[in-house]
PDB file of C-alpha atoms in Angstrom:
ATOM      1  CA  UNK A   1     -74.632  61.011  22.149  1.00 46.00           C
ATOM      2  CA  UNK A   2     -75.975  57.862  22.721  1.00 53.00           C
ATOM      3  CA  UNK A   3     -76.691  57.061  19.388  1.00 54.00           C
ATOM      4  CA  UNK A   4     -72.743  57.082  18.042  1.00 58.00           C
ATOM      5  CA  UNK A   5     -71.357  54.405  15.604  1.00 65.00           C
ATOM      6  CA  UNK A   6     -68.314  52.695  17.792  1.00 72.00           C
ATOM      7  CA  UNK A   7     -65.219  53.752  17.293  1.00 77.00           C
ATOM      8  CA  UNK A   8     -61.989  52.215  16.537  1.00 79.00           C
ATOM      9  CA  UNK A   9     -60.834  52.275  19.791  1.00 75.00           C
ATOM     10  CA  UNK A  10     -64.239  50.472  21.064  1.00 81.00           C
ATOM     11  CA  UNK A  11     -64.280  47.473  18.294  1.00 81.00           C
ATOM     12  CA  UNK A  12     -60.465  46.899  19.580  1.00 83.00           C
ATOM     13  CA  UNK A  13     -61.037  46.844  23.261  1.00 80.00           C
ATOM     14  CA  UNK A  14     -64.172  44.612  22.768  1.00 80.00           C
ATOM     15  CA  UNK A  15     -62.905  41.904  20.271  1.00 83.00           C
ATOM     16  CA  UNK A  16     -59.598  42.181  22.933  1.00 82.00           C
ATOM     17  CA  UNK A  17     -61.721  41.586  25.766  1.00 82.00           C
ATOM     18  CA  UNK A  18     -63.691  38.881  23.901  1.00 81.00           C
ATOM     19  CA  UNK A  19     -60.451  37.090  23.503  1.00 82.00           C
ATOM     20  CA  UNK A  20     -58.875  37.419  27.063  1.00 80.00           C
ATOM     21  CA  UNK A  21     -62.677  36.295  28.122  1.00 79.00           C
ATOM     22  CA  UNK A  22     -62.364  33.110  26.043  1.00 80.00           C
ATOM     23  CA  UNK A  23     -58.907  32.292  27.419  1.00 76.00           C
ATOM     24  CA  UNK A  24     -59.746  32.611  30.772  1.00 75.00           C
ATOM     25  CA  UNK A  25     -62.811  30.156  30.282  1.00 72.00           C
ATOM     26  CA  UNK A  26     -60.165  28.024  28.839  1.00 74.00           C
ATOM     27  CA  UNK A  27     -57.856  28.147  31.491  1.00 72.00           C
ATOM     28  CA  UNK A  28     -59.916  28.568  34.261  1.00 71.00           C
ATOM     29  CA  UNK A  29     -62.971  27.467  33.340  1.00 70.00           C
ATOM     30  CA  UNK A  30     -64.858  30.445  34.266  1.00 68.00           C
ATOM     31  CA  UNK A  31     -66.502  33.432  33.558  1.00 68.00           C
ATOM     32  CA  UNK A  32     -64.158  37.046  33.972  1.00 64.00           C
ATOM     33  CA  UNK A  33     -65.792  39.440  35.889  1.00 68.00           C
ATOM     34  CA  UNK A  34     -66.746  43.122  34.599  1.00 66.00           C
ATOM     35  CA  UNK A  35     -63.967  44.442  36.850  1.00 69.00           C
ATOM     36  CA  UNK A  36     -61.330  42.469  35.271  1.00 72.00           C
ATOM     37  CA  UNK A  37     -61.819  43.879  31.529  1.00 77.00           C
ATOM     38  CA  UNK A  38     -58.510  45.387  31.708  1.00 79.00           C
ATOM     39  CA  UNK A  39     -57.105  42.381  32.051  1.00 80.00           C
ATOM     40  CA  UNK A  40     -58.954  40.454  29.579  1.00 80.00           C
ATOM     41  CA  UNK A  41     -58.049  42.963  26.909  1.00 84.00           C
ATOM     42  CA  UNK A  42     -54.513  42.514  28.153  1.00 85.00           C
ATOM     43  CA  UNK A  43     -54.743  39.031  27.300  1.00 84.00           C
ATOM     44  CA  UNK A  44     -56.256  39.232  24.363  1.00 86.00           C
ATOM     45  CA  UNK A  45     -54.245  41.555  22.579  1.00 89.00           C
ATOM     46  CA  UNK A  46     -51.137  39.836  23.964  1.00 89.00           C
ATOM     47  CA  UNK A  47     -52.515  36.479  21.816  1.00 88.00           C
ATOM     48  CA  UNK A  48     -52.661  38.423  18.888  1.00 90.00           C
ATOM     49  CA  UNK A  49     -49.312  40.200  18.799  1.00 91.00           C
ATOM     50  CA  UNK A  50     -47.903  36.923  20.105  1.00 92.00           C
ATOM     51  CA  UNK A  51     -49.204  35.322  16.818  1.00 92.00           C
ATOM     52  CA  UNK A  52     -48.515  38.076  14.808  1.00 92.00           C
ATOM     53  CA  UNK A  53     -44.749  38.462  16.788  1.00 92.00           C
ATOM     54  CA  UNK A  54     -44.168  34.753  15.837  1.00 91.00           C
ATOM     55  CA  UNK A  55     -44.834  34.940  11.878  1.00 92.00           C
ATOM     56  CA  UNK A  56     -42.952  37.837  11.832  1.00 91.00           C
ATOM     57  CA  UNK A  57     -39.918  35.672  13.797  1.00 88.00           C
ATOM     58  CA  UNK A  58     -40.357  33.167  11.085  1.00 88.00           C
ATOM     59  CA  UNK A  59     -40.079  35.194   8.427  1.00 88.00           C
ATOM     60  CA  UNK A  60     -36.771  37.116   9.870  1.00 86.00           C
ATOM     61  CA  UNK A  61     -35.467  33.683  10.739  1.00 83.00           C
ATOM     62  CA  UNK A  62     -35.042  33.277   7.201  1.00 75.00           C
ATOM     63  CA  UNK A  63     -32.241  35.605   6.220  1.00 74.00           C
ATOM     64  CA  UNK A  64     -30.727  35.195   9.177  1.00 67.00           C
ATOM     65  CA  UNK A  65     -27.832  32.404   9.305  1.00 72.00           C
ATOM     66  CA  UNK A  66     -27.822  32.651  13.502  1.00 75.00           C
ATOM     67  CA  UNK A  67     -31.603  32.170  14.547  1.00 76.00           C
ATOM     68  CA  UNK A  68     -33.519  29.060  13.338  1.00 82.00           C
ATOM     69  CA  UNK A  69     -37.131  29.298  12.107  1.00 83.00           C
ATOM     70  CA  UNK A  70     -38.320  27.574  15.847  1.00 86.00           C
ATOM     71  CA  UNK A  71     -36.204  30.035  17.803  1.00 87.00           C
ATOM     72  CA  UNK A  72     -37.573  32.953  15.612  1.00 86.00           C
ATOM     73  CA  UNK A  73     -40.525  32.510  16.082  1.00 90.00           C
ATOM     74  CA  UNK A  74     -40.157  31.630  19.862  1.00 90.00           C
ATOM     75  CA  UNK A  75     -38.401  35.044  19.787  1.00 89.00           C
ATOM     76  CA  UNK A  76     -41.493  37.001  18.257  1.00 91.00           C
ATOM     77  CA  UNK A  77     -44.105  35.428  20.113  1.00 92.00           C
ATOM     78  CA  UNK A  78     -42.670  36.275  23.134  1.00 93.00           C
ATOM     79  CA  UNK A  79     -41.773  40.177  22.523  1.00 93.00           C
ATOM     80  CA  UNK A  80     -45.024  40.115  20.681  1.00 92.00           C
ATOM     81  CA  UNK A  81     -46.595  38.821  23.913  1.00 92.00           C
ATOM     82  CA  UNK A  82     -44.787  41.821  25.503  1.00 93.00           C
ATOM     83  CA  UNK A  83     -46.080  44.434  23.261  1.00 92.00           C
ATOM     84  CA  UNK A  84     -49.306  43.039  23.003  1.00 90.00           C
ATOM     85  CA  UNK A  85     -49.902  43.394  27.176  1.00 89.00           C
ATOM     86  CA  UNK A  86     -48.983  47.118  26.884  1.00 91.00           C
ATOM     87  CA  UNK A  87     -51.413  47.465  23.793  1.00 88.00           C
ATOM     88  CA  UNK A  88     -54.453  46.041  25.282  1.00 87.00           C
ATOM     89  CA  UNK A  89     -53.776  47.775  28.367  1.00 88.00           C
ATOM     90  CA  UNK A  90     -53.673  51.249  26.064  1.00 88.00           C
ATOM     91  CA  UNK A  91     -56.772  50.288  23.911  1.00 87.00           C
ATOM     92  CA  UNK A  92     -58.726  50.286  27.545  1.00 86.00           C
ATOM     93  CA  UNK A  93     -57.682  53.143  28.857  1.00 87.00           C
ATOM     94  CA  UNK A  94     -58.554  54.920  25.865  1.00 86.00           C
ATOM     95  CA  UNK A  95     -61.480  53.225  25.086  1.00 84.00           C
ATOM     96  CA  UNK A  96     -62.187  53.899  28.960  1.00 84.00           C
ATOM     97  CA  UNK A  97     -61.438  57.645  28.691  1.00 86.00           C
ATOM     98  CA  UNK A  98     -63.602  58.372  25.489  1.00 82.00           C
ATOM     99  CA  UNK A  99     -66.459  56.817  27.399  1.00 81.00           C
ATOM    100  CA  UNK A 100     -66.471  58.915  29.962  1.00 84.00           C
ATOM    101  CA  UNK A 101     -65.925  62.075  28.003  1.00 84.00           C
ATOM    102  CA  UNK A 102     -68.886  60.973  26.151  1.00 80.00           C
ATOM    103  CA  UNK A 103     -70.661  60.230  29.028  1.00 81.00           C
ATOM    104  CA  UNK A 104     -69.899  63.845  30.848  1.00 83.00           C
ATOM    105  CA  UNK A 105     -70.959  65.302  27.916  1.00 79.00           C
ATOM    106  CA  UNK A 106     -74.126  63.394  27.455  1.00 68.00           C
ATOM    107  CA  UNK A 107     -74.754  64.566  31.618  1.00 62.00           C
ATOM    108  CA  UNK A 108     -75.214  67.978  30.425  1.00 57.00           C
TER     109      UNK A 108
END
């Protein structure tokens, strides 16, 4: 079993963990531990829904006569944010899961 292409759910939690991992160096200025890939993927996913939250705000600002295009996209970034912790969290723990299915059935 060893020699399996990765899966969706495996190129998702990495490049998420590759981009919590470069924020906190940013931040922090050091290196994430293994045990904190949860959190890293966490992170990282909620940077991408937070960008992808805020053109989406931008765009709906538009039509709308009540939000401005600053506030939308305020707006989106921020629920994005949101949706993007419970996503990364998700993507681990099935990334994490699928591992170790793989891995009890590569025992036997």
């Amino acid at each position: 079993m060893n020699g399996l292409i990765p899966g969706i759910w495996e190129i998702a939690d990495q490049g998420f963990q590759w981009l919590g991992r470069g924020v906190a160096w940013l931040l922090f200025r050091r290196r994430p531990t293994s045990d904190e890939s949860t959190l890293c993927a966490a992170a990282g996913s909620a940077l991408v829904w937070a960008a992808f939250g805020g053109v989406i705000g931008f765009f709906i600002s538009g039509p709308s006569r009540d939000v401005g295009a600053i506030g939308g996209m305020i707006l989106g970034g921020l629920i994005g944010a949101c949706l993007g912790i419970c996503f990364g969290v998700f993507v681990e723990t099935i990334d994490t899961e699928i591992k170790g299915a793989l891995r009890s059935l590569d025992s036997k």
